[in-house]
Coordinates of C-alpha atoms in Angstrom, one line a residue:
X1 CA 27.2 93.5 -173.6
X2 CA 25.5 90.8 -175.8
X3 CA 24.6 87.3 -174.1
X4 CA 27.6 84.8 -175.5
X5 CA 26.0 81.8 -177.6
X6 CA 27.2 78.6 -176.4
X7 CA 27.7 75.8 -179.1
X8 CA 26.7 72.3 -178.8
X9 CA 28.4 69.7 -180.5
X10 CA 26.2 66.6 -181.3
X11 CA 27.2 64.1 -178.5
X12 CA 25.4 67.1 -176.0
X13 CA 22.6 67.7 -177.9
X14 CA 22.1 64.1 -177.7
X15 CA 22.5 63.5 -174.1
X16 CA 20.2 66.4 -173.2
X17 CA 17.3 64.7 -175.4
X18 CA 17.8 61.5 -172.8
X19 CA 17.9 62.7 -170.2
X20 CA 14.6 65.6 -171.1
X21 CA 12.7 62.1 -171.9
X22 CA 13.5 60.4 -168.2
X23 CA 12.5 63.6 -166.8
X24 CA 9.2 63.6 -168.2
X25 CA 9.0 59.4 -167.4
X26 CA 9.4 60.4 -164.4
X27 CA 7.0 63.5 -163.7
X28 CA 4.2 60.7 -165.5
X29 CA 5.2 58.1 -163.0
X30 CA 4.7 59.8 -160.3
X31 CA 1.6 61.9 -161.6
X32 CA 0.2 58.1 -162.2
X33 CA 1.1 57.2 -158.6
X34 CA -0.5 60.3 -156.8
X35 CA -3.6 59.4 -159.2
X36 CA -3.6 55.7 -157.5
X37 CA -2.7 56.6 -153.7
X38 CA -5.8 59.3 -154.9
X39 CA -8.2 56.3 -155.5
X40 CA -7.4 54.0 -153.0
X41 CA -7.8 56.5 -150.2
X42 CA -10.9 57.3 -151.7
X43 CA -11.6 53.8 -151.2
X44 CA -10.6 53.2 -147.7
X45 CA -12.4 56.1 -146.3
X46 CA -15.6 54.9 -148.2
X47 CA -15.4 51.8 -146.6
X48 CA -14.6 53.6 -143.3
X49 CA -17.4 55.3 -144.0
X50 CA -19.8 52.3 -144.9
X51 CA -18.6 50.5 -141.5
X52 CA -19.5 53.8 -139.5
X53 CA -22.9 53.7 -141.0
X54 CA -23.4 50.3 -140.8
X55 CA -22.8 50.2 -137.2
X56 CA -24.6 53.3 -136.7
X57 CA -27.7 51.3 -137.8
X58 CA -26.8 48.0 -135.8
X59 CA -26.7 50.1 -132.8
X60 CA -29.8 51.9 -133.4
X61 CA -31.9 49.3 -134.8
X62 CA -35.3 50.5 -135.7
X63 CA -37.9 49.2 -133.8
X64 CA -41.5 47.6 -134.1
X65 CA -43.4 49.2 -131.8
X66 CA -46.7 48.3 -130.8
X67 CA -47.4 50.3 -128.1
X68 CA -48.9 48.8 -124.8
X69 CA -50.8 46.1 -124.3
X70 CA -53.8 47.5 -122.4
X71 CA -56.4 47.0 -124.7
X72 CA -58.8 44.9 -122.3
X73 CA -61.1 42.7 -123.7
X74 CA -64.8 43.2 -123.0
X75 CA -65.8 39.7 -123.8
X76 CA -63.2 37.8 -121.5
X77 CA -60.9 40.1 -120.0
X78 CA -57.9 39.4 -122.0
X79 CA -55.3 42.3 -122.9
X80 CA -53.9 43.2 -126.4
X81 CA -52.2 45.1 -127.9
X82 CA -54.7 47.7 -129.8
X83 CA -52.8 47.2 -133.2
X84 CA -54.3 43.8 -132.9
X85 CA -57.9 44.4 -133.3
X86 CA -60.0 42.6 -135.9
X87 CA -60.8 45.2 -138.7
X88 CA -64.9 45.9 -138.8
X89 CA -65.1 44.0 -135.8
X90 CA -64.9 47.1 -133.4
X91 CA -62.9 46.5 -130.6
X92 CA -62.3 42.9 -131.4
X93 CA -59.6 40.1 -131.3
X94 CA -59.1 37.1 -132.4
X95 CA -56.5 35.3 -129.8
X96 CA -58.2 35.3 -127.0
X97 CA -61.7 34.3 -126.7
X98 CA -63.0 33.9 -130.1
X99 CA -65.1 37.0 -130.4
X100 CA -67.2 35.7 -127.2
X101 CA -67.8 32.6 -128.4
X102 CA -65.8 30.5 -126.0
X103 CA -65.5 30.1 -122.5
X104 CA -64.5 28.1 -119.9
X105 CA -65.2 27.0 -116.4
X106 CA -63.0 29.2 -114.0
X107 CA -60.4 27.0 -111.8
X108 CA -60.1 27.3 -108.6
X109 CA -57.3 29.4 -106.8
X110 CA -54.1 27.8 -106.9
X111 CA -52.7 26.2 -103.5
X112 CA -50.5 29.0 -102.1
X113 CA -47.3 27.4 -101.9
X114 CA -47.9 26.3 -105.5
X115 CA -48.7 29.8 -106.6
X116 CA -45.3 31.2 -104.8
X117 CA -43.1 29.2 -106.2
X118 CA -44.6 30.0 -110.0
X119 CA -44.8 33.7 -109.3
X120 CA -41.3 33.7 -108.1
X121 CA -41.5 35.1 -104.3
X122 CA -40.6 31.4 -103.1
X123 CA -37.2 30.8 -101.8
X124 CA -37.2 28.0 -104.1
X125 CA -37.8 29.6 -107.4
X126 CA -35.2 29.5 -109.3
X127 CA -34.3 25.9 -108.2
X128 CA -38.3 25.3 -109.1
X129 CA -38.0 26.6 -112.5
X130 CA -35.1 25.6 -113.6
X131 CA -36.0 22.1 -113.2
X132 CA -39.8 22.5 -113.8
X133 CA -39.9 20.0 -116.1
X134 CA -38.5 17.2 -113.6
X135 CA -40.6 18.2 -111.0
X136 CA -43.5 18.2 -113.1
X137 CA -42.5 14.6 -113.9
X138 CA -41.8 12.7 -110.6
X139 CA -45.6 13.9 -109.9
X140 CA -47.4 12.9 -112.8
X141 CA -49.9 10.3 -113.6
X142 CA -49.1 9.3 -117.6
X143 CA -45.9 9.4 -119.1
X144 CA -44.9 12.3 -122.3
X145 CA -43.2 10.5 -124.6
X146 CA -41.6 12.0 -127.5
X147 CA -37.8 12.0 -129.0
X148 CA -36.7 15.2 -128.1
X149 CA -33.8 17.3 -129.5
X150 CA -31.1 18.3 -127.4
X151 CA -29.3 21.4 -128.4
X152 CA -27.0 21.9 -125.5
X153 CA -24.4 19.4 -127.1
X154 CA -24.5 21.6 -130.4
X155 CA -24.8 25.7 -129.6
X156 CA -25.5 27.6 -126.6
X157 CA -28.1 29.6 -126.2
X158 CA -31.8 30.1 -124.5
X159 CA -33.9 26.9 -123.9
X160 CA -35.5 25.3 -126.8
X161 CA -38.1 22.7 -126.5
X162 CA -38.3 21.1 -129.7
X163 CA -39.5 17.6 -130.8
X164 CA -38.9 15.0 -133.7
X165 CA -41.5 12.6 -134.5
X166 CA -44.5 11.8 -133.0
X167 CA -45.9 12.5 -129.3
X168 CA -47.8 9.4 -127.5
X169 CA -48.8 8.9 -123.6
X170 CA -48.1 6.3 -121.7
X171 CA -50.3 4.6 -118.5
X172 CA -49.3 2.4 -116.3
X173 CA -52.7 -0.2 -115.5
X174 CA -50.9 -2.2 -112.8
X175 CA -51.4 -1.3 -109.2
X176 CA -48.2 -2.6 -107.7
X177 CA -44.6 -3.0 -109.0
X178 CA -43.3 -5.4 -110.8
X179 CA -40.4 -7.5 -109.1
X180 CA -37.2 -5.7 -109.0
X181 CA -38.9 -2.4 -110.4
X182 CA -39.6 1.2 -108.9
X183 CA -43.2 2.1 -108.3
X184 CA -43.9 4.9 -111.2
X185 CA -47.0 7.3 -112.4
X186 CA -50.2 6.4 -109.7
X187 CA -48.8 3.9 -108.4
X188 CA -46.8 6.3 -106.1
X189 CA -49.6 8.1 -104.6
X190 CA -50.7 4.5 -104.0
X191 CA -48.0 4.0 -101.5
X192 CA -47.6 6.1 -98.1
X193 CA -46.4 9.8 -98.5
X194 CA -42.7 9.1 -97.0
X195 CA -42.4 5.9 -98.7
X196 CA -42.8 7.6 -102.2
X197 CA -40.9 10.6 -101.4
X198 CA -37.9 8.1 -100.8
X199 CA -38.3 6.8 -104.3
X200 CA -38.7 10.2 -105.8
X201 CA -35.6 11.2 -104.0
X202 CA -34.0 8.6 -105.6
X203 CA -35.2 8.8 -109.1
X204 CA -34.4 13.0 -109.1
X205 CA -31.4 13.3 -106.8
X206 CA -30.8 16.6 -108.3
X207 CA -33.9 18.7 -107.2
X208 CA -34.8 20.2 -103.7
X209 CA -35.8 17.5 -101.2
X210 CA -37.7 19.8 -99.5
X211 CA -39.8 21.3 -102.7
X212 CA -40.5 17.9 -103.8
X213 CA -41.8 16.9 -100.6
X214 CA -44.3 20.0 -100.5
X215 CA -45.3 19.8 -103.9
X216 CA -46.1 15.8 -103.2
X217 CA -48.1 17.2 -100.1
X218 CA -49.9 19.7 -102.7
X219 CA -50.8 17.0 -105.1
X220 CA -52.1 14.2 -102.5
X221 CA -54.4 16.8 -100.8
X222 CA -56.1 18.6 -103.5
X223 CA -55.6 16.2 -106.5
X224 CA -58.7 14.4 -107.5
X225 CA -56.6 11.5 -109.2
X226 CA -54.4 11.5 -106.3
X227 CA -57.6 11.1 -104.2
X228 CA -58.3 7.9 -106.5
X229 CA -55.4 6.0 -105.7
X230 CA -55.8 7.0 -101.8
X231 CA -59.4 5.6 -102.7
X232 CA -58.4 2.6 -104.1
X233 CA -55.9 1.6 -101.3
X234 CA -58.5 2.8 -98.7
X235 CA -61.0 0.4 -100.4
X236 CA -58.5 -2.8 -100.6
X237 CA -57.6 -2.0 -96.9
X238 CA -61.6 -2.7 -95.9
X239 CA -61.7 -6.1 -98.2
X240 CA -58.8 -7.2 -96.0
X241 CA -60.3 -6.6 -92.3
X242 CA -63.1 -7.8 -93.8
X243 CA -61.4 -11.0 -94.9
X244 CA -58.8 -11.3 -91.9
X245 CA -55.9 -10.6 -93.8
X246 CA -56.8 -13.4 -96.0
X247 CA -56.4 -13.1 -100.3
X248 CA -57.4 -9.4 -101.5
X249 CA -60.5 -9.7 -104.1
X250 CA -60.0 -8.2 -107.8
X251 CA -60.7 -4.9 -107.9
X252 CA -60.5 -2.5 -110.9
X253 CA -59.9 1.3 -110.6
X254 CA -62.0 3.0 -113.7
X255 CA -61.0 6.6 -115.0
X256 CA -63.3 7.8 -118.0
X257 CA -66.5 5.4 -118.1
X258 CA -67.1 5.1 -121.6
X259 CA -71.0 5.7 -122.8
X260 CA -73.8 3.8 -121.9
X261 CA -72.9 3.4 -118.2
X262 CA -75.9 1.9 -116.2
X263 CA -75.6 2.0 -112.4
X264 CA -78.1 -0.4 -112.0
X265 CA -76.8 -3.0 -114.0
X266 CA -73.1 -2.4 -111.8
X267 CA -73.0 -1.7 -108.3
X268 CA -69.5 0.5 -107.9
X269 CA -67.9 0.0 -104.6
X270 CA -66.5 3.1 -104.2
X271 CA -66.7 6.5 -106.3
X272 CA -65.7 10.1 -107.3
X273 CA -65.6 12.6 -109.9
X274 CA -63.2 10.8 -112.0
X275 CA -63.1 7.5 -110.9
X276 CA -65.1 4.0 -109.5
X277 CA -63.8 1.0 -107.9
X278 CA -65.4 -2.4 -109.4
X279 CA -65.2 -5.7 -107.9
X280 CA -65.2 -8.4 -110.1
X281 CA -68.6 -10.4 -110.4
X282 CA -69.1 -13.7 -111.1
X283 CA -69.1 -13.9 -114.5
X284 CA -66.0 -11.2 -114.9
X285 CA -68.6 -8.3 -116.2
X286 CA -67.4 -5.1 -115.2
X287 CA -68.3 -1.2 -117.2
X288 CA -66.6 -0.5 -119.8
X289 CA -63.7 2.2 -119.3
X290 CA -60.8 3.8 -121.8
X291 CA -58.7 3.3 -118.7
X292 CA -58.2 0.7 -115.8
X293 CA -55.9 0.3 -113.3
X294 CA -55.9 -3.3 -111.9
X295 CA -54.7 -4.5 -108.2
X296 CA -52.0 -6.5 -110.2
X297 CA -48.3 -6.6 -110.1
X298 CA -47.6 -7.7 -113.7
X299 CA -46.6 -4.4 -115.2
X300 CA -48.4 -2.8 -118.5
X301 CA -48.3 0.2 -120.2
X302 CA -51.5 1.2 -122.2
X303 CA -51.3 4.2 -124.5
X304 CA -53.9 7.2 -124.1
X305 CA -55.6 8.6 -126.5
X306 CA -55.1 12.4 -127.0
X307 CA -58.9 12.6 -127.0
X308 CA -58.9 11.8 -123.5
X309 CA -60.1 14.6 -121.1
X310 CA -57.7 13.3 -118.6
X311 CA -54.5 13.5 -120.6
X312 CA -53.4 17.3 -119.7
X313 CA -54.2 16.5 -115.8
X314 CA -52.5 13.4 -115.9
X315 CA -49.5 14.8 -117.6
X316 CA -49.3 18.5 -116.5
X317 CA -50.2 18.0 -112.9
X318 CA -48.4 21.4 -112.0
X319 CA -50.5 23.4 -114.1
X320 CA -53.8 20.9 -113.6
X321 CA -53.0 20.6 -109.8
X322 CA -56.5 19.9 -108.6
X323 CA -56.7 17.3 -111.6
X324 CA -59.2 19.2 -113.7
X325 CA -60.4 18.3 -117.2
X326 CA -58.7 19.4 -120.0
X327 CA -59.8 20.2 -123.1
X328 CA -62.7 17.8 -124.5
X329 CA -64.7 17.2 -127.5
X330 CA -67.8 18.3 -125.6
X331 CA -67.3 21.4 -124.9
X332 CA -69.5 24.0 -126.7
X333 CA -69.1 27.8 -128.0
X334 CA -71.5 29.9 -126.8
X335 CA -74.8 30.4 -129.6
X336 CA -74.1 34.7 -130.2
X337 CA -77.1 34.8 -132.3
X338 CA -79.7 32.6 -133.5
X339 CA -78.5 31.8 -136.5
X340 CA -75.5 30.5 -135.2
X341 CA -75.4 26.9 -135.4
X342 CA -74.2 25.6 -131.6
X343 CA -70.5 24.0 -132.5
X344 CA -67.6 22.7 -130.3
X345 CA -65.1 24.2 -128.8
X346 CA -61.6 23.1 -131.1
X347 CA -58.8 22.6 -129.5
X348 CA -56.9 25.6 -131.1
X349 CA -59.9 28.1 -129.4
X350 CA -58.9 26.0 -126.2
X351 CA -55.3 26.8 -126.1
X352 CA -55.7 30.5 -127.3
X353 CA -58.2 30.8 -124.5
X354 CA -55.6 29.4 -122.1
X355 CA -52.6 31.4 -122.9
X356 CA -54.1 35.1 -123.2
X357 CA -53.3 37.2 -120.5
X358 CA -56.1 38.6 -118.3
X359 CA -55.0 41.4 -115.7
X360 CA -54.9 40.0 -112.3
X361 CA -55.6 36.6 -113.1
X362 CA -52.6 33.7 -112.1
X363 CA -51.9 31.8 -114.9
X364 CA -49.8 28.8 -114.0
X365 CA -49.6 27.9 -117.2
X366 CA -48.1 31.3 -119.1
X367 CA -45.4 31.2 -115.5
X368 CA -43.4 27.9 -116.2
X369 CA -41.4 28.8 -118.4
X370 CA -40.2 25.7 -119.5
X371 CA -43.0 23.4 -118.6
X372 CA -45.0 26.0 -120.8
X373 CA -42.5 25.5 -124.1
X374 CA -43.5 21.6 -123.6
X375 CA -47.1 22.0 -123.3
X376 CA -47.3 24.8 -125.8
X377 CA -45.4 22.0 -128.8
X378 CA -47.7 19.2 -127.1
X379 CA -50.6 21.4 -127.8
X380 CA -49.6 22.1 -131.2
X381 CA -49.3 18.4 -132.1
X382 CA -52.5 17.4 -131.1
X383 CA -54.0 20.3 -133.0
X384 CA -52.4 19.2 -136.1
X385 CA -53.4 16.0 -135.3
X386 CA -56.9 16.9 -134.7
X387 CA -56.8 18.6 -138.3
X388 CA -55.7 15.4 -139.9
X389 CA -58.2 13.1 -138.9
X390 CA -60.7 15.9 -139.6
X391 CA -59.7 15.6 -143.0
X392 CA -60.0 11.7 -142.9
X393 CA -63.0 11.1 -141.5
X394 CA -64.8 13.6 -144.0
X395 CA -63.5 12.6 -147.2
X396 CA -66.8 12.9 -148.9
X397 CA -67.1 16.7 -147.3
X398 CA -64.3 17.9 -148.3
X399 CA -64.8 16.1 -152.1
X400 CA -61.5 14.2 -151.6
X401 CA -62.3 11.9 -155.1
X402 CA -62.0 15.2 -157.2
X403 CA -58.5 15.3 -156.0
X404 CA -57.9 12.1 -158.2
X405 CA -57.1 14.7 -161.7
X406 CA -54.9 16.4 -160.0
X407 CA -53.0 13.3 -158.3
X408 CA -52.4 11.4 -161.7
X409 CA -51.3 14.9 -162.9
X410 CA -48.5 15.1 -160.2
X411 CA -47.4 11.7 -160.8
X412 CA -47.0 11.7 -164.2
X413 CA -45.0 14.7 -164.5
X414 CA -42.5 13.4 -161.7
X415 CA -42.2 10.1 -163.6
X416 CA -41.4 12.1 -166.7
X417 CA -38.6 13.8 -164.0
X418 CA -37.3 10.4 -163.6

C-alpha cells in the first residue's frame, strides 16, 4: 500500500520555516554557551593550577647553601665558610684577619659571671639580654648619643638598631654633681658602691637589682677607669687628713696625655695605665690632656673625639670590661714581606678582626645581641667618617682640583634642568 502524501497549505509551510529557524537559534546558542563554560573552566583550573605551583615553590624555596663553616683560618684562627676563599690566594680570606696582616693583643679572660650571663647559662640571661643596652648604659663612662629610630610604634618585627644623623660622645669633666642633679658616667664609681647602686636603681627601675649590682661589682674590680675614679677619691681623701678636714686642693684627673709629656717638668701625684692625678701649681701649669676630669661641681659636658683610644671602653664597658683600648691610629699591620711598606691598622681591618668567629674563643662582643647591632652601626659611622676626612686632608693625593671640569659640567647641565 503506497505512503499517503500529505498536503500543506501555505500558512503550514510557513509556520514550519519559524519554527526550523528557532530551532537552529537555539542548537547555536547553546553550542556558543558550552564553547564559553569550555573556556572559562579552562581558565579556572589554569589558575588553580598556577596557585598549586606557586605554592609548591613558596613552600620549597630553593636554597643557598654554603655548606659549613669549618674552613679554619691558618693565619688567625677564624672560620669560614670555604666558598669564601680569596681566588689565587690559596686558602685565603678576606674578613677576618687581612691575609695575616693584622693582629691584635689577646684580652684577657672575661670575669665569670660576666661571661655566664653572655653565653646564656646565667639565671639572668634573658633578663640580661633583653635589656643589654640599659645595662650597658647605667655602667658606662661617656655618653652614645645619636637620634635613633624607633620602629616598635610603626611594625612589629625583630630588633632593629638603626640611626638618623650623626653619632657624637659625650663626657662629663666634673667630679661631683651639680645641685639638684643625679651623679652620671664616672662620677658614679666616684661615690661608694651602695650609694651608686641606689641611683642606678633609680634611674633603671626596670632591670634586675641583683644583676646590676654584680655587674657594678665586676666593673669597680677589674675596670682600669673604674680604678681611676677610686684613685682619684683615694687621693682627695689623703689631701684632707693631711689638711684636717680643711679646703680640698685642685686636683685634675687626666685620661689620654697628649704628646710631649715630660715627667720631669710635672710631678703627677698619683698614676696608672690610663690616667694621672695633677695638683695645681702655682702658676696653674698642668700636662696637657684630650680629657680632664676636675674636683668641681659645676657640671660640663665635653665631646670626645672618635679618635680617641678610650671611646669604645668608655662606652661599651660590657664588651671592654677591663677598660682596654680600642681601636687606635697606632696600631700597625704586620710587614709580610720586605717590600711591604709598614702601614696602620684601619679601622674597618679592626672591626673585621673583632667580629670573626674563632672556635673556642668567647666573644663578648658577637654574644650581645643587641649591644652588638649598636656597636656594629657605631663602628660603621666612624669608618665612614674616617673615609671622609681621609679624602679631605689629601686633596692634593687624590688630585681633587681636576675634579673642577667635571663639577662646572654637572652644574651647568642642572641649571639648564631648571
Amino acid at each position: 500500500m503506497g505512503r499517503r502524501k500529505i498536503m500543506h497549505t501555505p500558512e503550514d509551510e510557513q509556520s514550519y520555516q519559524v519554527q526550523k529557524r528557532l530551532r537552529i537559534s537555539e542548537n547555536q546558542r547553546i553550542r556558543r554557551q558550552a564553547a564559553r563554560d569550555k573556556s572559562n573552566n579552562e581558565q579556572v583550573n589554569s589558575v588553580r593550577d598556577n596557585n598549586s605551583t606557586n605554592n609548591e615553590q613558596q613552600n620549597s624555596v630553593v636554597e643557598d647553601y654554603l655548606g659549613k663553616m669549618d674552613t679554619l683560618y691558618s693565619n688567625c684562627k677564624a672560620e669560614h665558610f670555604i666558598s669564601k676563599k680569596v681566588a689565587n690566594k690559596g686558602l685565603s680570606f678576606n674578613d677576618c684577619c687581612s691575609h695575616g696582616a693584622v693582629t691584635l693583643e689577646s684580652t684577657p679572660d672575661f670575669p665569670r659571671e660576666l661571661e655566664t650571663l653572655f653565653d646564656g647559662t646565667h639565671s639572668q640571661s634573658s633578663n640580661f639580654f633583653e635589656n643589654i643596652r640599659y645595662y650597658n648604659n647605667s655602667l658606662y663612662f661617656a655618653s652614645f648619643n645619636a637620634n635613633l629610630v624607633n620602629f616598635q610604634s610603626r611594625r612589629p618585627g625583630p630588633y632593629c638598631f638603626k640611626i638618623h644623623g650623626q653619632i657624637y660622645y659625650q663626657i662629663n669633666t666634673a667630679l661631683y654633681p651639680s645641685d639638684n642633679e643625679s651623679p652620671t658616667y664616672g662620677q658614679l664609681f666616684f661615690l661608694d658602691q651602695e650609694q651608686a647602686l641606689d641611683v642606678r636603681r633609680t634611674q633603671n627601675p626596670q632591670l634586675n637589682q641583683t644583676t646590676l649590682a654584680m655587674l657594678d661589682e665586676i666593673i669597680r674590680k677589674n675596670n682600669i677607669f673604674a680604678k681611676s675614679y677610686a684613685m682619684m677619691k683615694q687621693e682627695i681623701n689623703d689631701h684632707r687628713l693631711q689638711m684636717n678636714g680643711e679646703n680640698e686642693p685642685e686636683l685634675q684627673l687626666l685620661f689620654s696625655l697628649k704628646p710631649g709629656f715630660d715627667r720631669r717638668r710635672f710631678n703627677s701625684q698619683r698614676i696608672n695605665e690610663v690616667a694621672a692625678i695633677f695638683s695645681t701649681t702655682a702658676d696653674g701649669e698642668i700636662p696637657e690632656s684630650y680629657v680632664t676630669i676636675r674636683n668641681k661641681h659645676t657640671k660640663e659636658l665635653q665631646c670626645v673625639s672618635s679618635m680617641d683610644p678610650n671611646v669604645e671602653p668608655w662606652i661599651y664597658p660590657l664588651f671592654y670590661p677591663y677598660g682596654s683600648r680600642g681601636w687606635h691610629r697606632n696600631l700597625e699591620r704586620i710587614k709580610m714581606n720586605n717590600d711591604d711598606p709598614s702601614r696602620r691598622v684601619t679601622r674597618l681591618a679592626y672591626t673585621k678582626f673583632k667580629i670573626a668567629v674563632r672556635r673556642n674563643v668567647f666573644n663578648a662582643i658577637l654574644l650581645g645581641r643587641r649591644l652588638f647591632q649598636q656597636w656594629v652601626v657605631d663602628s660603621y659611622v666612624k669608618i665612614k667618617k674616617d673615609r671622609i676626612q681621609w679624602c679631605k686632608d689629601h686633596q692634593r693625593e687624590i688630585k681633587a682640583d681636576t675634579y673642577q671640569g667635571l663639577h662646572d659640567y654637572l652644574q651647568n647641565s642642572a641649571m639648564q634642568w631648571l
